[in-house]
mmCIF file of C-alpha atoms and ligand atoms in Angstrom:
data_model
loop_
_atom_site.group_PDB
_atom_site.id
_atom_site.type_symbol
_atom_site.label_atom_id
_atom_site.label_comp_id
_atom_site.label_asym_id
_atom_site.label_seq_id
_atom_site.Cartn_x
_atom_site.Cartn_y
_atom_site.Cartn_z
ATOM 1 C CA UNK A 1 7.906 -4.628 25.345
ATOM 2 C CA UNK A 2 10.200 -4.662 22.634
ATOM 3 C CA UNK A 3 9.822 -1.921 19.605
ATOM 4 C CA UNK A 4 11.705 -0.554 16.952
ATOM 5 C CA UNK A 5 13.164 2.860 17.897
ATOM 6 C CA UNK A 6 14.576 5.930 15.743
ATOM 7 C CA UNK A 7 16.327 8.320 17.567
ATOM 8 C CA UNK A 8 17.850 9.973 14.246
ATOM 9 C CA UNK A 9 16.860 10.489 10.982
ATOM 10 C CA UNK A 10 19.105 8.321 8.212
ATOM 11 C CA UNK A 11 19.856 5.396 6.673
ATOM 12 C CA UNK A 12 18.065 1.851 7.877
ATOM 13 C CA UNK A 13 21.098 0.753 10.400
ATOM 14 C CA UNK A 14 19.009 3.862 12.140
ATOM 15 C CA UNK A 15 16.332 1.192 13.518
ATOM 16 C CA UNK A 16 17.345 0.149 16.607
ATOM 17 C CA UNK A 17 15.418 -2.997 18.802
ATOM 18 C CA UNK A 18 14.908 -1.642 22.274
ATOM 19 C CA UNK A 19 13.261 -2.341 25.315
ATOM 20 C CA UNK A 20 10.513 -0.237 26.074
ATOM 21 C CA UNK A 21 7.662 0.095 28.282
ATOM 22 C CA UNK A 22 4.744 -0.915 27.307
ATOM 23 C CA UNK A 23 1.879 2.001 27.008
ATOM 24 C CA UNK A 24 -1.686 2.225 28.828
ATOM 25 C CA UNK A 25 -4.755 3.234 26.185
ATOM 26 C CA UNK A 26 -5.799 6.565 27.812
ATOM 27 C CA UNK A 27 -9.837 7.475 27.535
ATOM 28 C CA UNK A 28 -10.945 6.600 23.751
ATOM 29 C CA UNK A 29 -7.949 4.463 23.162
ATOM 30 C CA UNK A 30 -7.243 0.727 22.600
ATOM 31 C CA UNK A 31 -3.708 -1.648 23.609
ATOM 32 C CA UNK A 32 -3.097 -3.870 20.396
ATOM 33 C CA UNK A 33 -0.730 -7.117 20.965
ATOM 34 C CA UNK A 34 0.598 -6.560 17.623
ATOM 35 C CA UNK A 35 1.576 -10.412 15.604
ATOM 36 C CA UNK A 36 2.351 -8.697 12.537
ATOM 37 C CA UNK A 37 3.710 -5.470 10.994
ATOM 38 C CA UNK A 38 3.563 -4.102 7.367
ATOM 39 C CA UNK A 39 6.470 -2.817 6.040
ATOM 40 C CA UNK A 40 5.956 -0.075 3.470
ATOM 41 C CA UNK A 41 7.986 2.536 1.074
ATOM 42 C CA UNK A 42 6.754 5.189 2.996
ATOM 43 C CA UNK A 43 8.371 4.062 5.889
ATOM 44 C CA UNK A 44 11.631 4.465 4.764
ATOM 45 C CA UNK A 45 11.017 7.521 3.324
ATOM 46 C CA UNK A 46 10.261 8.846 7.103
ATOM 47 C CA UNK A 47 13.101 7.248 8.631
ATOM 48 C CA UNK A 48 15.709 8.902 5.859
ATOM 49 C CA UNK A 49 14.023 11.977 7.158
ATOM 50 C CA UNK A 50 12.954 12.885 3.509
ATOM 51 C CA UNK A 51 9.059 12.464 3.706
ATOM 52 C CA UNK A 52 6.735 15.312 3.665
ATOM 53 C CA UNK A 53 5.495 13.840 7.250
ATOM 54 C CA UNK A 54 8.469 14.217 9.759
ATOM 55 C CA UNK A 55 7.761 12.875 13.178
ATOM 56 C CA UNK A 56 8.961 13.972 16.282
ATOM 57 C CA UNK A 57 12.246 12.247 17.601
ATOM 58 C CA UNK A 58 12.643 9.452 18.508
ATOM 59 C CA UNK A 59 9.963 7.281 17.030
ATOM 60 C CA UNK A 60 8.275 4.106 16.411
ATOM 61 C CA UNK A 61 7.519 3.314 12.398
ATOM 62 C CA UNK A 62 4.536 1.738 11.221
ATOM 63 C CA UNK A 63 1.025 2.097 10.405
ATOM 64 C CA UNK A 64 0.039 -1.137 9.437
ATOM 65 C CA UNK A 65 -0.545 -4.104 11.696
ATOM 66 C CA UNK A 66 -2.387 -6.669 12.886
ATOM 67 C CA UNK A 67 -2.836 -7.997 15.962
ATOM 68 C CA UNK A 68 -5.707 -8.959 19.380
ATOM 69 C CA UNK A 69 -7.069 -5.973 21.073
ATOM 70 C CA UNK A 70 -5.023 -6.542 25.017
ATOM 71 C CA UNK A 71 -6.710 -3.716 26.888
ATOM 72 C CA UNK A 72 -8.988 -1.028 25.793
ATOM 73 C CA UNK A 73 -9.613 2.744 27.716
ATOM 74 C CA UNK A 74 -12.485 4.711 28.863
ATOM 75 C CA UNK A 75 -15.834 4.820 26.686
ATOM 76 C CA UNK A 76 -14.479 2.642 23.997
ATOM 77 C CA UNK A 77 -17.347 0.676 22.160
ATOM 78 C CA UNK A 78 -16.218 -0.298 19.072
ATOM 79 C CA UNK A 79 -14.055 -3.459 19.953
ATOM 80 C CA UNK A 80 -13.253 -5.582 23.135
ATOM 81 C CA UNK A 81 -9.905 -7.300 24.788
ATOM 82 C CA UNK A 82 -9.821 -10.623 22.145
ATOM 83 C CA UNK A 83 -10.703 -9.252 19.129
ATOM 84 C CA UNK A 84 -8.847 -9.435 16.068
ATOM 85 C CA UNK A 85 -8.016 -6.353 14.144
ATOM 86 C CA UNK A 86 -5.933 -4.647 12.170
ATOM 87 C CA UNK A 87 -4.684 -0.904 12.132
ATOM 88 C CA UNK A 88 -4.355 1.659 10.138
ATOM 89 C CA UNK A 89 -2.418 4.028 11.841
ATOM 90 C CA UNK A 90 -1.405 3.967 15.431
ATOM 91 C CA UNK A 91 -0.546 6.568 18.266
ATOM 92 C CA UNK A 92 2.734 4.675 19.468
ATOM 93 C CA UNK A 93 4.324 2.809 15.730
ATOM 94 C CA UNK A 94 3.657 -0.079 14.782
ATOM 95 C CA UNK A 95 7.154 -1.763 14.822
ATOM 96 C CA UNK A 96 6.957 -3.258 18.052
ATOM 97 C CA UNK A 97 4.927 -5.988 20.418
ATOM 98 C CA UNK A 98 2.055 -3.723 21.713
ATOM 99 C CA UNK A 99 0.477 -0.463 20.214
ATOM 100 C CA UNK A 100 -1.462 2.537 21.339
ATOM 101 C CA UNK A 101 -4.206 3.221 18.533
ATOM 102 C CA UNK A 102 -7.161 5.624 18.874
ATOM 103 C CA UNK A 103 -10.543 3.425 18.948
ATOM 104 C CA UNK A 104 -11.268 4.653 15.335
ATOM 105 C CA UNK A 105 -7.705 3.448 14.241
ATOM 106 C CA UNK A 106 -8.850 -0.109 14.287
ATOM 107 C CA UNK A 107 -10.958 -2.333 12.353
ATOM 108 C CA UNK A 108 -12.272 -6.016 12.500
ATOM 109 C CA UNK A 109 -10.123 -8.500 11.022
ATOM 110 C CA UNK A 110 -12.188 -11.072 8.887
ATOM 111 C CA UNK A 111 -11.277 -14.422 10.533
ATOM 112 C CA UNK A 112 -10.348 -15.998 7.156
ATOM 113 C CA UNK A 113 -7.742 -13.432 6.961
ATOM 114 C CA UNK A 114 -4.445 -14.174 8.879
ATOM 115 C CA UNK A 115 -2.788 -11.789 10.884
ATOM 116 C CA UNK A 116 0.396 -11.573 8.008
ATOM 117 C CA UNK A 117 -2.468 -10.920 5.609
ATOM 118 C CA UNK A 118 -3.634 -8.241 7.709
ATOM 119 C CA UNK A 119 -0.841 -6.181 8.352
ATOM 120 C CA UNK A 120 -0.616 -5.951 4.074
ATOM 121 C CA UNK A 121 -4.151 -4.209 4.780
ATOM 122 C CA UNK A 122 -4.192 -0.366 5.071
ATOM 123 C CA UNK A 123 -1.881 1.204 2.577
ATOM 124 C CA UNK A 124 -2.005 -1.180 0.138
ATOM 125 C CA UNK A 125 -5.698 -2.042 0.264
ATOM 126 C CA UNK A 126 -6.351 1.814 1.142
ATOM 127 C CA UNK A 127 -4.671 3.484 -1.603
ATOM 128 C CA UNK A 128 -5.566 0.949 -4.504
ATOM 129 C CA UNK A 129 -9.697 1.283 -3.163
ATOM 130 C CA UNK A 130 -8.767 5.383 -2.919
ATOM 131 C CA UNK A 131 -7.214 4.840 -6.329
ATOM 132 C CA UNK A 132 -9.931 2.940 -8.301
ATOM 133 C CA UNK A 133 -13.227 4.436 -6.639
ATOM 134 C CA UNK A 134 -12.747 8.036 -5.449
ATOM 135 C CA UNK A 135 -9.474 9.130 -7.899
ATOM 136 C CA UNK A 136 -10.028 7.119 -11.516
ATOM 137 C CA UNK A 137 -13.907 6.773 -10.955
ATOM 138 C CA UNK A 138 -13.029 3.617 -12.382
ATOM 139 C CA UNK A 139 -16.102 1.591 -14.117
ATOM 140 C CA UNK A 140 -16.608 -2.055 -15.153
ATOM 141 C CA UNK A 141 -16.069 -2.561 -18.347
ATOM 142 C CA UNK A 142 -12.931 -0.079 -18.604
ATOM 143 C CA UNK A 143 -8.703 -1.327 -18.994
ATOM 144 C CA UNK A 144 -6.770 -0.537 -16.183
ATOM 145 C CA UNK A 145 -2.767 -0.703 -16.342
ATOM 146 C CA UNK A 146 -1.835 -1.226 -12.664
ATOM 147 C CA UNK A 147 2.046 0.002 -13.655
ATOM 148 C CA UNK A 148 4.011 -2.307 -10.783
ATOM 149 C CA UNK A 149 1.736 -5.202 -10.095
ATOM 150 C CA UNK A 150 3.912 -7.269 -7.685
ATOM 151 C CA UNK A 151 4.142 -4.894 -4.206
ATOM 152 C CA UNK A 152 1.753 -4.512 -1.853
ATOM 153 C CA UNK A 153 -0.285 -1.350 -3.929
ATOM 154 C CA UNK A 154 -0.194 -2.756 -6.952
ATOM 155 C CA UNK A 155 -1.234 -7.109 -6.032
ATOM 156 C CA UNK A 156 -4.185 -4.991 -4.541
ATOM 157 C CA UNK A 157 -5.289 -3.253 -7.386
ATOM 158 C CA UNK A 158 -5.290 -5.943 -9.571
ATOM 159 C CA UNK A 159 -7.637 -7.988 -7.313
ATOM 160 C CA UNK A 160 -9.746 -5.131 -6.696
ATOM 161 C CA UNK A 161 -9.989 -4.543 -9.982
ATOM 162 C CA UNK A 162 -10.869 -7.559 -11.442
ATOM 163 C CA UNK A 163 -13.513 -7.615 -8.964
ATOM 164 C CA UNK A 164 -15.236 -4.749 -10.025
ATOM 165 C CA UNK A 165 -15.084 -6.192 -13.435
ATOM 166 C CA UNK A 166 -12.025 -3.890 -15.528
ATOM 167 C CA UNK A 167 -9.862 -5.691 -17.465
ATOM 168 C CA UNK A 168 -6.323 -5.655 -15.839
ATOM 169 C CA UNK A 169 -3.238 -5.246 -17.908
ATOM 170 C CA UNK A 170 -0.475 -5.879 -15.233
ATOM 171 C CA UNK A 171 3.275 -5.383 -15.043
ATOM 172 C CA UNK A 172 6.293 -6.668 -12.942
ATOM 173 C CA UNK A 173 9.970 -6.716 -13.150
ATOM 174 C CA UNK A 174 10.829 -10.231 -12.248
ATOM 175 C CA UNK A 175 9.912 -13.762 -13.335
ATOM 176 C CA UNK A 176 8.427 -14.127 -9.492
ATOM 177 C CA UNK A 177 6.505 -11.151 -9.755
ATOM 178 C CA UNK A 178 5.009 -11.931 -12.895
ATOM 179 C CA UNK A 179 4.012 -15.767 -12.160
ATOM 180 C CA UNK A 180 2.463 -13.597 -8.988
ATOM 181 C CA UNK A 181 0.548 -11.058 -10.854
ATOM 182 C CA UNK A 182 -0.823 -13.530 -13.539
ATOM 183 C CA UNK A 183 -2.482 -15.443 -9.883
ATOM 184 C CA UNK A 184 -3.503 -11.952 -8.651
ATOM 185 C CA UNK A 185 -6.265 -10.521 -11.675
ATOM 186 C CA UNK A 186 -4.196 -9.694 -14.639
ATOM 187 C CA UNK A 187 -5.897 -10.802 -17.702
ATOM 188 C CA UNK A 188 -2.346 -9.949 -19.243
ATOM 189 C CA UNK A 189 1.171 -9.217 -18.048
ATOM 190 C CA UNK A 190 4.119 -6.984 -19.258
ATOM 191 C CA UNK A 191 7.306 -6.736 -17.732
ATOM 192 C CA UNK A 192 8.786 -2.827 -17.561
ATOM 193 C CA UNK A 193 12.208 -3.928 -17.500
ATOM 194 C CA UNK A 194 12.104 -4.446 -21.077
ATOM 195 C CA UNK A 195 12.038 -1.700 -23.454
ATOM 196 C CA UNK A 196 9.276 -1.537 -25.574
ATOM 197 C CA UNK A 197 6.488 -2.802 -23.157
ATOM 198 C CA UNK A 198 4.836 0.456 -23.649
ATOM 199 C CA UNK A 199 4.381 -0.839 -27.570
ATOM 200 C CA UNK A 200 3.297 -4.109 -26.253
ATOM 201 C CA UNK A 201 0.955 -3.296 -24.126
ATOM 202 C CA UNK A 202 -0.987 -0.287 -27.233
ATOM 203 C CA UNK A 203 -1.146 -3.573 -29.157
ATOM 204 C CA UNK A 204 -2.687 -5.258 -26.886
ATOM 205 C CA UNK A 205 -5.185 -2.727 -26.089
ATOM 206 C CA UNK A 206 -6.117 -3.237 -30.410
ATOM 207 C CA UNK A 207 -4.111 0.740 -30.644
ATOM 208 C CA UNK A 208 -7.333 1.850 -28.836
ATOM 209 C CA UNK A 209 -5.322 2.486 -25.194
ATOM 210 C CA UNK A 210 -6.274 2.057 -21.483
ATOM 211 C CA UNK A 211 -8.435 4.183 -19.846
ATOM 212 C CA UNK A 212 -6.558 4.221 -16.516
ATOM 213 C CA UNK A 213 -2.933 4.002 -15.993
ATOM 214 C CA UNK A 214 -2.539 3.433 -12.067
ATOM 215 C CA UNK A 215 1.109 4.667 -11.971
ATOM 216 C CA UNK A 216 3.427 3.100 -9.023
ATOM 217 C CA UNK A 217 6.785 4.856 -10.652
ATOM 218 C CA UNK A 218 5.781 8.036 -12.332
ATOM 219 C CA UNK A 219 8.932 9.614 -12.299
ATOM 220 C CA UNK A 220 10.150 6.579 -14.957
ATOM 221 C CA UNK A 221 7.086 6.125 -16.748
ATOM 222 C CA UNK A 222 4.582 8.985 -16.531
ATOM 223 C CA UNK A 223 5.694 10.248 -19.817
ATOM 224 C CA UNK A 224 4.556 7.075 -21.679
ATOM 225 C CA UNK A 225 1.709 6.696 -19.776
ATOM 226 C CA UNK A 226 0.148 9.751 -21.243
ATOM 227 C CA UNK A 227 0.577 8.788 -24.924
ATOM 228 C CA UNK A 228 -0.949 4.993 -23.798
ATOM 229 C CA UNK A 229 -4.177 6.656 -22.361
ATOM 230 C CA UNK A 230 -7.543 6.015 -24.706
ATOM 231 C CA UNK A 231 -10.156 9.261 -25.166
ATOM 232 C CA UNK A 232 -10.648 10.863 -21.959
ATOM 233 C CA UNK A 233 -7.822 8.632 -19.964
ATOM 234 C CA UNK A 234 -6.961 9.249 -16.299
ATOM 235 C CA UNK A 235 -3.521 8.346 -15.229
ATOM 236 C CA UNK A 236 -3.335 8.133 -11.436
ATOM 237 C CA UNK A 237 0.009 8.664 -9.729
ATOM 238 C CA UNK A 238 1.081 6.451 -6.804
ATOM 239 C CA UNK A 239 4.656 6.107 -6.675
ATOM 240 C CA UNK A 240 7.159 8.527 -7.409
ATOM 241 C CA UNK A 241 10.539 9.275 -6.558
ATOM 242 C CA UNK A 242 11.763 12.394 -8.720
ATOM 243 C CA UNK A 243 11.103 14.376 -11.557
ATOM 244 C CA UNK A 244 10.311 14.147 -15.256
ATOM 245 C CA UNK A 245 9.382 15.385 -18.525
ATOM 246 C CA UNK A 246 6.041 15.311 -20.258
ATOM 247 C CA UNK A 247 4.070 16.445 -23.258
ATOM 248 C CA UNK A 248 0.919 18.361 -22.325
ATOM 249 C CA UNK A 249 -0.172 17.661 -25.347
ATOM 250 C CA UNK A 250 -0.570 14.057 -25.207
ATOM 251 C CA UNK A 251 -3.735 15.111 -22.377
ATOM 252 C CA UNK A 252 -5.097 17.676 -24.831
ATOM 253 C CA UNK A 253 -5.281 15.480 -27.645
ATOM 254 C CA UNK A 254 -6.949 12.561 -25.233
ATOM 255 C CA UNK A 255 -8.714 15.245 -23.075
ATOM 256 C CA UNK A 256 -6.988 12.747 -20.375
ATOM 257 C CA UNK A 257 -5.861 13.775 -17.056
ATOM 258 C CA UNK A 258 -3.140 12.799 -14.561
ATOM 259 C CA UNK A 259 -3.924 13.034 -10.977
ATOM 260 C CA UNK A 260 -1.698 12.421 -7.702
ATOM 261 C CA UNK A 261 -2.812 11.492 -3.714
ATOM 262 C CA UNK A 262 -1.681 10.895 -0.898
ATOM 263 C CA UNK A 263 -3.559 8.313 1.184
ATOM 264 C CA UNK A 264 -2.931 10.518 4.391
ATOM 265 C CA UNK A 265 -4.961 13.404 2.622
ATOM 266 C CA UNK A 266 -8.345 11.333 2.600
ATOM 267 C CA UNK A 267 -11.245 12.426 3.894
ATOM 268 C CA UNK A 268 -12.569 10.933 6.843
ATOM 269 C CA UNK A 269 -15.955 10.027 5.006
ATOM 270 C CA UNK A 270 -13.565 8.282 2.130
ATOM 271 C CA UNK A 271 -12.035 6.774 4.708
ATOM 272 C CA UNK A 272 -15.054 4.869 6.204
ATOM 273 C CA UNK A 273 -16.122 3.965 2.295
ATOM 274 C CA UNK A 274 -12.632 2.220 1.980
ATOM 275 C CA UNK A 275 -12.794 0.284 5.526
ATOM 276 C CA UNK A 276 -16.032 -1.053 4.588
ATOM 277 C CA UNK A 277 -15.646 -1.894 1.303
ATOM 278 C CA UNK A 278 -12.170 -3.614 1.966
ATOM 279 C CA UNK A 279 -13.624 -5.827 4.991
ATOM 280 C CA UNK A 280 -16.137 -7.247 2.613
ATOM 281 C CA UNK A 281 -14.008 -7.967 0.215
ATOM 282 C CA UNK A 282 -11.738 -9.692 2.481
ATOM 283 C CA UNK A 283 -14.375 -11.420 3.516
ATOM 284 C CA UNK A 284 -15.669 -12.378 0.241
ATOM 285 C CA UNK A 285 -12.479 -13.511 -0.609
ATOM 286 C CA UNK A 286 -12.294 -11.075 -3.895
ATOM 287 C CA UNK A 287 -9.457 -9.568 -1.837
ATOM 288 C CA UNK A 288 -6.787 -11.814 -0.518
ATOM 289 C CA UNK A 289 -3.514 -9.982 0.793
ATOM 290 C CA UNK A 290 -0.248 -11.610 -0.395
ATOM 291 C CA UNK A 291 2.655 -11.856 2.163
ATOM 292 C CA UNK A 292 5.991 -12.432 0.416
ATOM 293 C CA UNK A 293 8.353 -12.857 3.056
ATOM 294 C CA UNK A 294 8.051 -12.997 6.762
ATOM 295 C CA UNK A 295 11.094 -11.652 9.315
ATOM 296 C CA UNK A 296 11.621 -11.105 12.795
ATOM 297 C CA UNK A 297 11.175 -7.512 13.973
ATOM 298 C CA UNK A 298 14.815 -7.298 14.539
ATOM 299 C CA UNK A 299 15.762 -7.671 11.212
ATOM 300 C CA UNK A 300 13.379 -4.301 10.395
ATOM 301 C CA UNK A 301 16.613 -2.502 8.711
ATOM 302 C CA UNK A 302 17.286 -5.543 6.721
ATOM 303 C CA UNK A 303 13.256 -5.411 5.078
ATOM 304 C CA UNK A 304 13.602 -1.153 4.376
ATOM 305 C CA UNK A 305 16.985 -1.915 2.120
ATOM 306 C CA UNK A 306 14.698 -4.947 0.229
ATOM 307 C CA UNK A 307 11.713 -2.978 -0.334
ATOM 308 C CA UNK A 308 13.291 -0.756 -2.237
ATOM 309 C CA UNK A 309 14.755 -3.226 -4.620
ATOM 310 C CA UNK A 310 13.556 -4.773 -7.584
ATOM 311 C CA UNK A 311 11.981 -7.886 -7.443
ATOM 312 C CA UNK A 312 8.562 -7.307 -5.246
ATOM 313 C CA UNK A 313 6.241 -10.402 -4.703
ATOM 314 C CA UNK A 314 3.645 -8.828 -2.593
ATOM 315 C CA UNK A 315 4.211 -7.703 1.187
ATOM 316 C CA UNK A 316 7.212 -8.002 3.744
ATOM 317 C CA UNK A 317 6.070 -8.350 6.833
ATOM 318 C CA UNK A 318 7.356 -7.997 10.076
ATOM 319 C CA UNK A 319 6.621 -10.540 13.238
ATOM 320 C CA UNK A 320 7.213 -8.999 17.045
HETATM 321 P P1 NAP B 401 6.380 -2.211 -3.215
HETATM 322 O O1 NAP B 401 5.610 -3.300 -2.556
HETATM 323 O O2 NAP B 401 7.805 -2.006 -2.883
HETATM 324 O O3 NAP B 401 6.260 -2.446 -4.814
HETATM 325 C C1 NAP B 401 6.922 -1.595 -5.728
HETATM 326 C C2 NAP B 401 6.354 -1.877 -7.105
HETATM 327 O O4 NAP B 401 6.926 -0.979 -8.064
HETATM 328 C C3 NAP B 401 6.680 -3.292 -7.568
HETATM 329 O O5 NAP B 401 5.559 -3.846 -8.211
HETATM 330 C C4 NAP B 401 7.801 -3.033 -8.548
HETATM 331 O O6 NAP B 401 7.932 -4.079 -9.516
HETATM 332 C C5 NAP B 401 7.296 -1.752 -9.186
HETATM 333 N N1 NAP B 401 8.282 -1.123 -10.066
HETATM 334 C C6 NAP B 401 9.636 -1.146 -10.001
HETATM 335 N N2 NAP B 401 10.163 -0.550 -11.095
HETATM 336 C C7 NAP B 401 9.115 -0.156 -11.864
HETATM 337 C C8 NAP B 401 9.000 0.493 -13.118
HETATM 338 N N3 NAP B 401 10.083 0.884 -13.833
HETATM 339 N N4 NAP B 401 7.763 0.705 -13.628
HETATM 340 C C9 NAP B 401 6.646 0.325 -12.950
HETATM 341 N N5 NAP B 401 6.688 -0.282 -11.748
HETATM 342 C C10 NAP B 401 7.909 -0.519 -11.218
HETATM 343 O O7 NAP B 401 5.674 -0.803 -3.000
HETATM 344 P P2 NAP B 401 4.098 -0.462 -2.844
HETATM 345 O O8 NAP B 401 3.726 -0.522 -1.426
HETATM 346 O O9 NAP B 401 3.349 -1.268 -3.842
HETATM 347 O O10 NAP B 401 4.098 1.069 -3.287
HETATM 348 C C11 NAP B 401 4.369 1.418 -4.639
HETATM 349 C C12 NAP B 401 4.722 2.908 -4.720
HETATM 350 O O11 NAP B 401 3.580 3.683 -4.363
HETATM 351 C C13 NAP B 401 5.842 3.336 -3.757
HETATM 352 O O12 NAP B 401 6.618 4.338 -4.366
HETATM 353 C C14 NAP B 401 5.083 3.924 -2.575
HETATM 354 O O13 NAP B 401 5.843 4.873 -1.869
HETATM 355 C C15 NAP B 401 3.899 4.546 -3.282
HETATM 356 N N6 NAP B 401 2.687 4.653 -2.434
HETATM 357 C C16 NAP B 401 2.007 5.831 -2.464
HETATM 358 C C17 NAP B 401 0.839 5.973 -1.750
HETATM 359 C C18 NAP B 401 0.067 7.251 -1.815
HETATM 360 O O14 NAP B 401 -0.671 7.576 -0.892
HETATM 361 N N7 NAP B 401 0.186 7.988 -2.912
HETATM 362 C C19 NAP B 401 0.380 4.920 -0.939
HETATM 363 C C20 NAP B 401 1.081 3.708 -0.958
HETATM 364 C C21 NAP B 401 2.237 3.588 -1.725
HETATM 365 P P3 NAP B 401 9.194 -5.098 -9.581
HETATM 366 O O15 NAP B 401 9.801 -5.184 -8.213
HETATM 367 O O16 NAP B 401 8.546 -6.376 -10.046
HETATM 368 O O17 NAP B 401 10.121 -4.499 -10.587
#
């Protein structure tokens, strides 16, 4: 089969297309044919070698794909050869034409959803249910600020969102991603490339604030996301990629709170919760994964230098 390879840690010329062979599912374990692959930030992280989860050398990236199960191993029940699924997480990587994944790594694949759609599943879908139900508590009724509306994290949120009945005050960077967030549950959009959104968006709250801030660059904006926060505000942090300077005080006058996750820190009883909820919502249609671009898997280097720039219009997405 053909997968992506690292065999060092650095920059994205680092992902190499090679031939490999491709892997038996031992006892418990199932053979995905993978048809698409979800690129996310976290992914280059781990291939710079600068993410707190450092595999083993060399590697396959990826934890999000989707794909028809080819071959399954010993005692699995869950699924059969020609179902659909998708993954989140895999023994072997994702980048590439076939995956190992452990029989609890997979999960039905609504048939409305297409495989594209599915591989912008698990960390997007994942951290924005993680990030509404279990972190913010969030309630209908209450503003959210999904901070970076137009990636994968933050197109979910607003959907999910608007579902459960918040009102969503959105943001992008780019005329694309706000025509795309305006289609994906904003009620109203901002664009934080201009200064003096943060004003904007107090006036549009009536001076009253939001009550959740879901933050996708906190090292840019968590300072003014504590002084937009209404009485007892929760500013969740998603994204961030450095330090910064705040004002305890603007918590202790709010009796707010910021709080941080990371998605591979969930419990495994969350982690049922989110599967479940996030199949019936694709299946309801209330969640309805966006795929912005579509590339070959040999152009993987080519899709870690775009994610990180501006401009995001939901997921890039990898085909094997
Ligand atoms: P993505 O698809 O690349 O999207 C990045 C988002 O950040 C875009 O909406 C982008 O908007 C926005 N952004 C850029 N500059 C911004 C600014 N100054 N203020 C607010 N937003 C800004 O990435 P993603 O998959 O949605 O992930 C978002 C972040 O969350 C990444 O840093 C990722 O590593 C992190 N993350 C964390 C977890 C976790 O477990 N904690 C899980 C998933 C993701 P424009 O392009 O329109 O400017």
């Amino acid at each position: 089969m053909k997968a992506i390879l690292v065999r060092e840690f650095g920059g994205p010329e680092v992902l190499k297309l090679e031939e490999l062979p491709t892997p038996k599912p031992a006892a418990g374990q199932v053979l995905v044919r993978i048809h698409a692959v979800g690129v996310n930030p976290y992914d280059t992280y781990m291939r710079a070698g600068t993410y707190a989860v450092k595999p083993p050398l060399p590697y396959t990236p990826g934890s999000d794909a989707a794909g028809v199960i080819e071959a399954i191993g010993d005692g699995v029940k869950k699924v059969k050869p020609g179902d659909r699924v998708y993954t989140a997480k895999t023994v072997t990587g994702a980048y590439a034409q076939y995956a190992l994944a452990q029989e609890e790594q997979v999960h039905t694949l609504p048939e409305k959803i297409s495989y594209s759609q599915g591989a912008g599943v698990w960390v997007p879908y994942g951290t924005a249910y993680h990030a509404l139900h279990h972190s913010a508590d969030a309630r209908a009724s209450e503003t959210v600020l999904v901070h970076g509306a137009s990636g994968g994290v933050g197109s979910a949120a607003g959907q999910m969102a608007h579902a459960m009945g918040l009102t969503v005050f959105s943001t992008a960077g780019t005329q694309r991603g706000i025509d795309l967030v305006k289609h994906e549950g904003a009620h109203q959009v901002f664009d934080h490339s201009k200064a003096g959104h943060s004003e904007e968006i107090m006036k549009a709250t009536g001076g009253r604030g939001v009550d959740i801030v879901l933050e996708m660059l906190a090292n840019v904006n968590l300072s003014a996301d504590l002084k937009l926060l209404a009485t007892n505000g929760r500013v969740i942090i998603i994204g961030n990629r450095g330090e910064i300077t705040i004002n305890p005080r603007d918590l202790m006058l709010r009796r707010a709170s910021a709080r941080g996750f990371t998605i591979w820190a969930i419990t495994p009883a969350e982690e049922a919760e989110i599967h479940a909820g996030l199949i019936a919502g694709l299946e309801n249609g209330t969640l309805r994964p966006i795929v912005g671009k579509e590339l070959p898997l040999a152009e993987a280097a080519r899709t870690h230098k775009e994610i990180l720039e501006p401009g995001a219009a939901g997921k890039i997405v990898l085909l094997p």
